[in-house]
Tab-separated table of C-alpha atoms and ligand atoms in Angstrom:
chain	number	residue	atom	x	y	z
A	113	MET	CA	-9.221	-0.355	15.369
A	114	LEU	CA	-5.520	-0.993	14.829
A	115	LEU	CA	-4.246	-2.052	11.648
A	116	SER	CA	-0.809	-2.475	13.025
A	117	ARG	CA	-1.552	-5.775	14.336
A	118	PHE	CA	-1.956	-7.676	10.669
A	119	PRO	CA	0.963	-8.469	8.651
A	120	ARG	CA	1.413	-6.338	6.352
A	121	VAL	CA	4.214	-5.361	3.593
A	122	SER	CA	5.374	-2.328	1.930
A	123	LEU	CA	3.922	-1.520	-1.886
A	124	ALA	CA	2.438	1.051	-2.213
A	125	HIS	CA	3.215	4.678	-2.286
A	126	LEU	CA	0.936	5.908	0.442
A	127	PRO	CA	-0.763	7.834	0.620
A	128	THR	CA	-2.208	8.770	-2.444
A	129	PRO	CA	-3.153	12.214	-3.811
A	130	LEU	CA	-6.657	13.757	-2.593
A	131	GLU	CA	-6.683	16.130	-5.352
A	132	TYR	CA	-10.179	18.631	-7.054
A	133	LEU	CA	-11.009	18.695	-10.197
A	134	PRO	CA	-11.725	22.140	-11.323
A	135	ARG	CA	-12.416	21.664	-14.811
A	136	LEU	CA	-14.330	18.707	-14.410
A	137	SER	CA	-16.512	20.010	-11.695
A	138	LYS	CA	-17.422	22.976	-13.920
A	139	HIS	CA	-18.198	21.056	-16.533
A	140	LEU	CA	-20.899	19.090	-14.361
A	141	GLY	CA	-22.238	22.127	-12.564
A	142	GLY	CA	-22.727	20.144	-9.643
A	143	PRO	CA	-20.781	19.164	-6.335
A	144	ASP	CA	-17.021	19.807	-6.061
A	145	ILE	CA	-15.443	16.466	-7.515
A	146	HIS	CA	-12.246	14.980	-5.565
A	147	VAL	CA	-10.290	12.108	-6.509
A	148	LYS	CA	-8.468	9.635	-4.481
A	149	ARG	CA	-5.857	9.028	-6.571
A	150	ASP	CA	-5.160	5.263	-5.932
A	151	ASP	CA	-4.269	4.583	-9.601
A	152	CYS	CA	-1.107	5.958	-7.726
A	153	THR	CA	-0.233	3.260	-5.824
A	154	GLY	CA	3.270	2.903	-7.875
A	155	LEU	CA	3.454	-0.832	-8.309
A	156	GLY	CA	3.127	-2.061	-11.951
A	157	THR	CA	1.692	1.180	-12.999
A	158	GLY	CA	-0.310	0.649	-9.634
A	159	GLY	CA	-4.122	0.270	-8.839
A	160	ASN	CA	-6.064	-0.303	-5.846
A	161	LYS	CA	-5.135	-4.188	-5.782
A	162	THR	CA	-1.822	-3.027	-4.193
A	163	ARG	CA	-3.452	-2.124	-0.996
A	164	LYS	CA	-5.007	-5.147	-0.529
A	165	LEU	CA	-1.908	-7.091	-1.677
A	166	GLU	CA	0.359	-5.685	1.151
A	167	PHE	CA	-1.702	-7.390	3.877
A	168	LEU	CA	-2.249	-10.818	1.464
A	169	MET	CA	1.452	-10.885	0.418
A	170	ALA	CA	2.229	-10.443	4.068
A	171	ASP	CA	-0.040	-13.346	4.638
A	172	ALA	CA	1.928	-15.719	2.200
A	173	LEU	CA	5.393	-14.659	3.612
A	174	LYS	CA	4.335	-15.755	6.813
A	175	ARG	CA	2.846	-18.994	5.747
A	176	LYS	CA	6.608	-19.162	3.817
A	177	ALA	CA	4.758	-19.720	-0.005
A	178	THR	CA	6.975	-19.700	-2.831
A	179	VAL	CA	4.306	-18.918	-5.252
A	180	VAL	CA	1.115	-17.151	-5.257
A	181	ILE	CA	-1.622	-18.178	-7.404
A	182	THR	CA	-4.622	-15.733	-8.522
A	183	GLN	CA	-6.992	-15.693	-10.876
A	184	GLY	CA	-9.573	-12.895	-13.199
A	185	ALA	CA	-10.886	-12.083	-16.117
A	186	VAL	CA	-7.940	-11.994	-18.825
A	187	GLN	CA	-7.234	-7.804	-18.540
A	188	SER	CA	-7.210	-8.517	-15.030
A	189	ASN	CA	-5.696	-5.533	-13.360
A	190	HIS	CA	-5.136	-7.321	-9.769
A	191	ALA	CA	-3.442	-10.482	-11.804
A	192	ARG	CA	-0.954	-7.284	-12.857
A	193	GLN	CA	-0.792	-6.348	-9.800
A	194	THR	CA	-0.364	-9.435	-7.960
A	195	ALA	CA	2.742	-10.514	-11.119
A	196	ALA	CA	4.629	-7.250	-10.177
A	197	ALA	CA	3.873	-7.944	-6.074
A	198	ALA	CA	5.282	-11.210	-6.595
A	199	CYS	CA	8.519	-10.042	-8.805
A	200	LYS	CA	9.155	-7.591	-5.796
A	201	LEU	CA	9.252	-10.479	-2.927
A	202	GLY	CA	10.933	-12.909	-4.583
A	203	MET	CA	7.876	-14.765	-5.145
A	204	LYS	CA	6.493	-17.248	-8.509
A	205	CYS	CA	3.177	-16.281	-9.442
A	206	GLU	CA	0.695	-17.940	-11.604
A	207	LEU	CA	-2.651	-16.108	-13.071
A	208	VAL	CA	-5.205	-18.358	-13.950
A	209	PHE	CA	-7.976	-16.021	-16.692
A	210	GLU	CA	-11.114	-16.886	-17.696
A	211	LYS	CA	-11.950	-16.241	-20.726
A	212	ARG	CA	-14.845	-14.460	-19.731
A	213	VAL	CA	-15.006	-11.365	-22.410
A	214	GLY	CA	-16.611	-12.671	-25.920
A	215	ASP	CA	-15.051	-11.725	-29.331
A	216	ALA	CA	-11.842	-10.742	-27.788
A	217	SER	CA	-9.535	-9.451	-30.279
A	218	GLU	CA	-5.535	-10.320	-30.448
A	219	ILE	CA	-5.276	-7.162	-29.029
A	220	TYR	CA	-7.404	-7.583	-26.025
A	221	LEU	CA	-5.901	-11.006	-25.283
A	222	ASN	CA	-2.283	-10.347	-25.462
A	223	SER	CA	-1.524	-6.328	-25.010
A	224	GLY	CA	-2.540	-4.008	-21.890
A	225	ASN	CA	-2.066	-5.972	-18.436
A	226	VAL	CA	-1.167	-8.993	-20.040
A	227	PHE	CA	1.651	-7.450	-21.832
A	228	LEU	CA	2.564	-6.525	-18.109
A	229	ASP	CA	2.036	-10.081	-16.573
A	230	HIS	CA	4.567	-11.590	-19.322
A	231	LEU	CA	7.077	-9.028	-18.352
A	232	PHE	CA	6.571	-9.866	-14.560
A	233	GLY	CA	7.473	-13.519	-15.818
A	234	ALA	CA	4.319	-14.973	-14.259
A	235	GLY	CA	2.860	-18.332	-15.711
A	236	ILE	CA	-0.445	-17.820	-17.766
A	237	ARG	CA	-3.029	-20.597	-17.818
A	238	ASP	CA	-6.351	-19.735	-19.591
A	239	VAL	CA	-9.747	-21.985	-18.972
A	240	ARG	CA	-13.333	-21.385	-20.624
A	241	LYS	CA	-15.600	-19.019	-19.601
A	242	GLY	CA	-18.118	-20.328	-16.976
A	243	SER	CA	-15.436	-22.355	-15.254
A	244	ASP	CA	-15.257	-23.027	-11.634
A	245	MET	CA	-12.266	-20.930	-11.090
A	246	ASN	CA	-11.204	-21.536	-7.315
A	247	ALA	CA	-11.157	-25.469	-8.649
A	248	GLU	CA	-8.951	-24.288	-11.800
A	249	MET	CA	-6.480	-22.590	-8.518
A	250	GLU	CA	-6.645	-25.393	-6.265
A	251	LYS	CA	-5.767	-27.918	-9.399
A	252	VAL	CA	-2.452	-25.351	-9.935
A	253	ALA	CA	-1.655	-25.399	-6.253
A	254	ALA	CA	-1.502	-29.554	-6.577
A	255	GLU	CA	0.420	-29.442	-9.378
A	256	LEU	CA	2.652	-27.074	-7.696
A	257	ARG	CA	2.978	-28.482	-4.315
A	258	GLU	CA	4.152	-32.352	-6.418
A	259	GLN	CA	6.726	-30.089	-7.697
A	260	GLY	CA	8.088	-28.871	-4.386
A	261	GLU	CA	6.273	-25.391	-3.841
A	262	THR	CA	4.188	-23.947	-1.589
A	263	PRO	CA	1.490	-22.472	-2.809
A	264	TYR	CA	-0.337	-19.827	-1.679
A	265	ILE	CA	-4.033	-18.465	-3.543
A	266	ILE	CA	-5.315	-15.494	-3.516
A	267	PRO	CA	-9.217	-14.815	-4.268
A	268	GLY	CA	-10.105	-13.415	-7.595
A	269	GLY	CA	-9.333	-9.330	-7.005
A	270	GLY	CA	-8.257	-9.780	-3.615
A	271	SER	CA	-11.384	-10.017	-2.296
A	272	ASN	CA	-10.916	-11.546	1.250
A	273	PRO	CA	-11.395	-9.888	4.594
A	274	ILE	CA	-7.487	-10.071	4.478
A	275	GLY	CA	-7.157	-8.002	1.485
A	276	ALA	CA	-10.099	-5.970	2.562
A	277	LEU	CA	-8.069	-4.062	5.506
A	278	GLY	CA	-6.053	-2.392	2.756
A	279	TYR	CA	-9.284	-0.530	2.083
A	280	VAL	CA	-10.324	0.097	5.833
A	281	ASP	CA	-6.767	1.893	5.560
A	282	CYS	CA	-7.951	3.659	2.546
A	283	ALA	CA	-10.939	5.043	4.609
A	284	LEU	CA	-8.663	6.368	7.224
A	285	GLU	CA	-6.288	7.643	5.209
A	286	LEU	CA	-9.161	9.489	3.172
A	287	ILE	CA	-10.319	10.868	6.257
A	288	THR	CA	-7.080	11.943	7.933
A	289	GLN	CA	-6.487	13.864	4.428
A	290	ALA	CA	-9.644	15.674	4.724
A	291	ASN	CA	-9.310	16.538	8.141
A	292	ARG	CA	-6.167	17.866	7.419
A	293	GLN	CA	-7.382	19.999	3.944
A	294	ASP	CA	-10.391	20.774	6.503
A	295	LEU	CA	-12.482	19.090	3.295
A	296	VAL	CA	-16.218	17.826	4.563
A	297	VAL	CA	-16.787	15.148	2.399
A	298	ASP	CA	-20.616	14.170	1.807
A	299	HIS	CA	-20.177	11.384	-0.812
A	300	VAL	CA	-17.852	8.339	-1.782
A	301	VAL	CA	-18.200	7.374	-5.171
A	302	HIS	CA	-15.981	4.204	-6.580
A	303	ALA	CA	-16.296	1.920	-9.618
A	304	THR	CA	-16.886	-2.068	-7.554
A	305	GLY	CA	-16.521	-5.872	-8.625
A	306	SER	CA	-15.298	-7.994	-6.676
A	307	ALA	CA	-16.555	-6.199	-3.228
A	308	GLY	CA	-13.186	-6.046	-1.310
A	309	THR	CA	-12.898	-2.010	-2.239
A	310	GLN	CA	-16.062	-1.518	-0.710
A	311	ALA	CA	-16.243	-3.490	1.783
A	312	GLY	CA	-13.192	-2.314	3.574
A	313	LEU	CA	-14.467	1.195	2.684
A	314	VAL	CA	-17.313	1.478	4.410
A	315	VAL	CA	-15.984	-1.305	7.368
A	316	GLY	CA	-13.574	1.805	7.489
A	317	LEU	CA	-15.866	4.849	7.537
A	318	LYS	CA	-18.419	3.042	9.874
A	319	ALA	CA	-15.252	2.585	12.322
A	320	MET	CA	-14.352	6.189	11.814
A	321	SER	CA	-18.160	7.330	12.718
A	322	SER	CA	-17.644	9.345	9.531
A	323	ASN	CA	-21.467	9.348	8.535
A	324	ILE	CA	-20.333	9.924	5.032
A	325	PRO	CA	-22.342	7.577	2.591
A	326	LEU	CA	-20.647	5.262	0.096
A	327	THR	CA	-21.844	4.392	-3.159
A	328	GLY	CA	-20.446	1.335	-5.560
A	329	ILE	CA	-20.876	1.845	-8.976
A	330	GLY	CA	-21.145	-1.996	-10.108
A	331	VAL	CA	-19.307	-3.465	-13.373
A	332	ASN	CA	-20.703	-6.502	-13.255
A	333	ALA	CA	-23.507	-8.273	-11.674
A	334	PRO	CA	-26.723	-7.038	-10.785
A	335	LYS	CA	-27.835	-4.647	-7.633
A	336	PRO	CA	-28.997	-7.730	-5.194
A	337	ASP	CA	-26.188	-9.660	-6.151
A	338	GLN	CA	-23.781	-7.111	-5.980
A	339	GLU	CA	-24.702	-5.189	-2.459
A	340	ALA	CA	-25.211	-9.090	-0.777
A	341	LYS	CA	-21.830	-9.974	-1.653
A	342	VAL	CA	-20.261	-6.556	-0.433
A	343	TYR	CA	-22.356	-6.900	2.638
A	344	LYS	CA	-20.944	-10.351	3.713
A	345	LEU	CA	-17.967	-9.303	3.333
A	346	ALA	CA	-17.370	-6.637	5.019
A	347	CYS	CA	-19.580	-8.461	7.891
A	348	GLU	CA	-16.682	-11.048	8.152
A	349	THR	CA	-14.146	-7.785	7.544
A	350	ALA	CA	-15.634	-6.273	10.448
A	351	GLU	CA	-15.044	-9.272	12.459
A	352	PHE	CA	-11.703	-10.554	11.644
A	353	LEU	CA	-10.552	-6.353	12.796
A	354	GLY	CA	-12.460	-7.058	16.151
A	355	ALA	CA	-14.906	-5.067	15.746
A	356	PRO	CA	-18.257	-7.320	14.549
A	357	GLY	CA	-21.782	-5.864	13.708
A	358	ILE	CA	-20.057	-2.129	12.861
A	359	VAL	CA	-21.710	-2.479	9.395
A	360	GLN	CA	-25.644	-2.384	8.707
A	361	ARG	CA	-27.242	-4.104	5.709
A	362	GLU	CA	-28.100	-0.351	4.719
A	363	ASP	CA	-24.406	0.839	5.070
A	364	VAL	CA	-24.309	-1.473	1.514
A	365	VAL	CA	-25.265	0.635	-1.762
A	366	ALA	CA	-24.036	-0.187	-5.019
A	367	ASN	CA	-25.786	0.631	-7.882
A	368	CYS	CA	-25.811	-1.327	-11.044
A	369	ASP	CA	-27.273	0.938	-13.541
A	370	TYR	CA	-23.983	1.105	-15.857
A	371	VAL	CA	-22.822	-1.989	-16.440
A	372	GLY	CA	-24.051	-1.955	-20.311
A	373	PRO	CA	-23.994	-5.209	-21.859
A	374	GLY	CA	-21.603	-7.105	-19.579
A	375	TYR	CA	-18.278	-7.087	-17.520
A	376	GLY	CA	-15.824	-5.712	-19.550
A	377	VAL	CA	-17.855	-4.775	-22.785
A	378	PRO	CA	-17.240	-1.202	-23.553
A	379	THR	CA	-20.158	1.110	-22.937
A	380	ASP	CA	-21.043	4.741	-24.903
A	381	ALA	CA	-21.251	6.666	-21.323
A	382	MET	CA	-17.614	5.097	-20.339
A	383	ASN	CA	-16.358	6.012	-23.083
A	384	GLU	CA	-17.660	9.640	-22.687
A	385	ALA	CA	-16.490	9.629	-19.644
A	386	VAL	CA	-12.786	8.396	-20.555
A	387	LEU	CA	-12.616	10.980	-23.212
A	388	LEU	CA	-13.932	13.722	-20.734
A	389	LEU	CA	-11.573	13.128	-18.044
A	390	ALA	CA	-8.396	12.685	-20.441
A	391	ARG	CA	-9.605	16.121	-22.397
A	392	LEU	CA	-10.110	18.090	-18.945
A	393	GLU	CA	-7.982	16.883	-16.037
A	394	GLY	CA	-5.277	14.741	-18.178
A	395	LEU	CA	-6.729	11.696	-15.898
A	396	LEU	CA	-6.375	8.164	-17.760
A	397	PHE	CA	-9.224	6.378	-16.523
A	398	ASP	CA	-10.104	2.013	-17.731
A	399	PRO	CA	-12.838	0.901	-19.858
A	400	VAL	CA	-13.761	-1.976	-17.773
A	401	TYR	CA	-13.912	-0.516	-13.969
A	402	SER	CA	-12.789	3.341	-13.108
A	403	GLY	CA	-14.365	4.278	-16.781
A	404	LYS	CA	-17.329	2.714	-16.076
A	405	GLY	CA	-17.134	4.048	-12.263
A	406	LEU	CA	-17.339	7.582	-13.553
A	407	ALA	CA	-19.647	7.308	-16.422
A	408	GLY	CA	-22.407	6.386	-13.115
A	409	MET	CA	-21.035	9.495	-11.165
A	410	ILE	CA	-21.368	11.893	-14.044
A	411	ASP	CA	-24.992	10.510	-14.915
A	412	LEU	CA	-26.286	10.804	-10.855
A	413	VAL	CA	-24.456	14.196	-10.885
A	414	GLY	CA	-27.096	14.953	-13.596
A	415	LYS	CA	-29.529	13.071	-11.923
A	416	GLY	CA	-29.530	15.127	-8.656
A	417	TYR	CA	-28.371	11.935	-6.531
A	418	PHE	CA	-25.824	14.012	-4.775
A	419	ALA	CA	-28.168	17.441	-3.987
A	420	GLY	CA	-26.808	19.051	-0.970
A	421	ALA	CA	-23.328	17.951	-1.087
A	422	LYS	CA	-20.838	20.263	-1.853
A	423	ASN	CA	-17.821	17.596	-2.127
A	424	VAL	CA	-18.084	14.423	-3.872
A	425	VAL	CA	-14.552	12.205	-3.892
A	426	PHE	CA	-14.247	9.440	-6.507
A	427	VAL	CA	-11.838	6.579	-5.465
A	428	HIS	CA	-9.909	6.331	-8.669
A	429	THR	CA	-9.063	2.869	-8.292
A	430	GLY	CA	-6.594	2.995	-11.269
A	431	GLY	CA	-6.726	0.443	-14.211
A	432	SER	CA	-4.988	2.722	-17.068
A	433	ALA	CA	-2.890	-0.254	-18.371
A	434	GLY	CA	-5.822	-1.954	-19.547
A	435	LEU	CA	-6.490	0.741	-22.150
A	436	PHE	CA	-4.048	-0.014	-24.430
A	437	ALA	CA	-5.587	-3.559	-24.398
A	438	TYR	CA	-9.403	-1.993	-25.758
A	439	ARG	CA	-7.030	0.523	-28.527
A	440	ASP	CA	-9.355	-0.767	-31.325
A	441	ARG	CA	-12.815	-0.631	-29.463
A	442	LEU	CA	-12.481	2.922	-27.653
A	443	ARG	CA	-13.337	5.862	-29.723
A	444	THR	CA	-11.223	8.537	-29.383
A	445	ASP	CA	-12.195	11.475	-31.338
B	668	PLP	C1	-10.911	-4.591	-9.084
B	668	PLP	C2	-10.944	-3.531	-9.815
B	668	PLP	C3	-11.683	-2.375	-8.962
B	668	PLP	C4	-13.259	-3.222	-8.280
B	668	PLP	O1	-12.151	-3.043	-6.718
B	668	PLP	P1	-13.301	-4.282	-6.012
B	668	PLP	O2	-12.631	-4.458	-4.950
B	668	PLP	O3	-13.103	-5.434	-6.867
B	668	PLP	O4	-14.326	-4.492	-6.130
B	668	PLP	C5	-12.050	-1.154	-9.306
B	668	PLP	N1	-10.995	-0.798	-10.382
B	668	PLP	C6	-10.352	-1.205	-11.023
B	668	PLP	C7	-9.378	-0.711	-11.966
B	668	PLP	C8	-10.334	-2.574	-10.698
B	668	PLP	O5	-8.767	-3.181	-11.167
């Protein structure tokens, strides 16, 4: 599996650290918890989309794109990292936002990631909840083409086989670090949404014959839909890499018990988890993804899900910029 065959631009600070969390581990009284610091990828406050963008933006450059278009929820971390990447590479960026979270406050609509999108000079268009986001992006592309631009559309979350290569690479990086640190990784956990992170990780872990189970904690869809989405993208990614058939359906496990009332809607368990990690380890997690993922992992430790495991790695996918947009909805005491 040779990722250097694929065009790539350097955007992320790599490798990201793999760190042990002694105080959280002691507090939970279960396996040793380690964190893969993909919140530290560097670009525009970092996060998991930056690894995907190394491959996606290289493809855009190859196609001589002058502007990239992508979509997401208003507080999309992916949109913010795409806007930053476009700046770094001298391209324009147009963002299409779905007003997915109901009764949004003034803070939610303007602070956090949105504020950073404005700093990066991205164009922003809002569309109604439930809109066909791909069709909306095509409309923007047609408009830009008429103005003489060459648009490049990046799917929501950067989740296609090109973007997922970033997480194949993360799996290789993690295994290399574990080998160097003499760390026997028994389980990997992370928050899963648009599926590119989990699809890439599952392909990379399989390609390395690592035998490490991977659990994605869902933040949006019900389990059957989430697993089907990840499995489909994992198969496509394996094929794209020239390793068709390496992923089996049972390799894809998503636990969607921690979504709460819906995407981007805070839960008490998420709030507890965000507070706990801030106070035990000085780490920041986000309300929409990594905080719910963490809440899931913490609950699963309590339920004995990792019984027999000595070391669990939580992939911290970032998102702390989103905390500011939830300032009025998060408890800090
Ligand atoms: C996008 C995102 C995820 C989910 O990754 P997917 O590849 O979309 O499944 C997790 N955490 C954060 C902070 C994100 O921004």
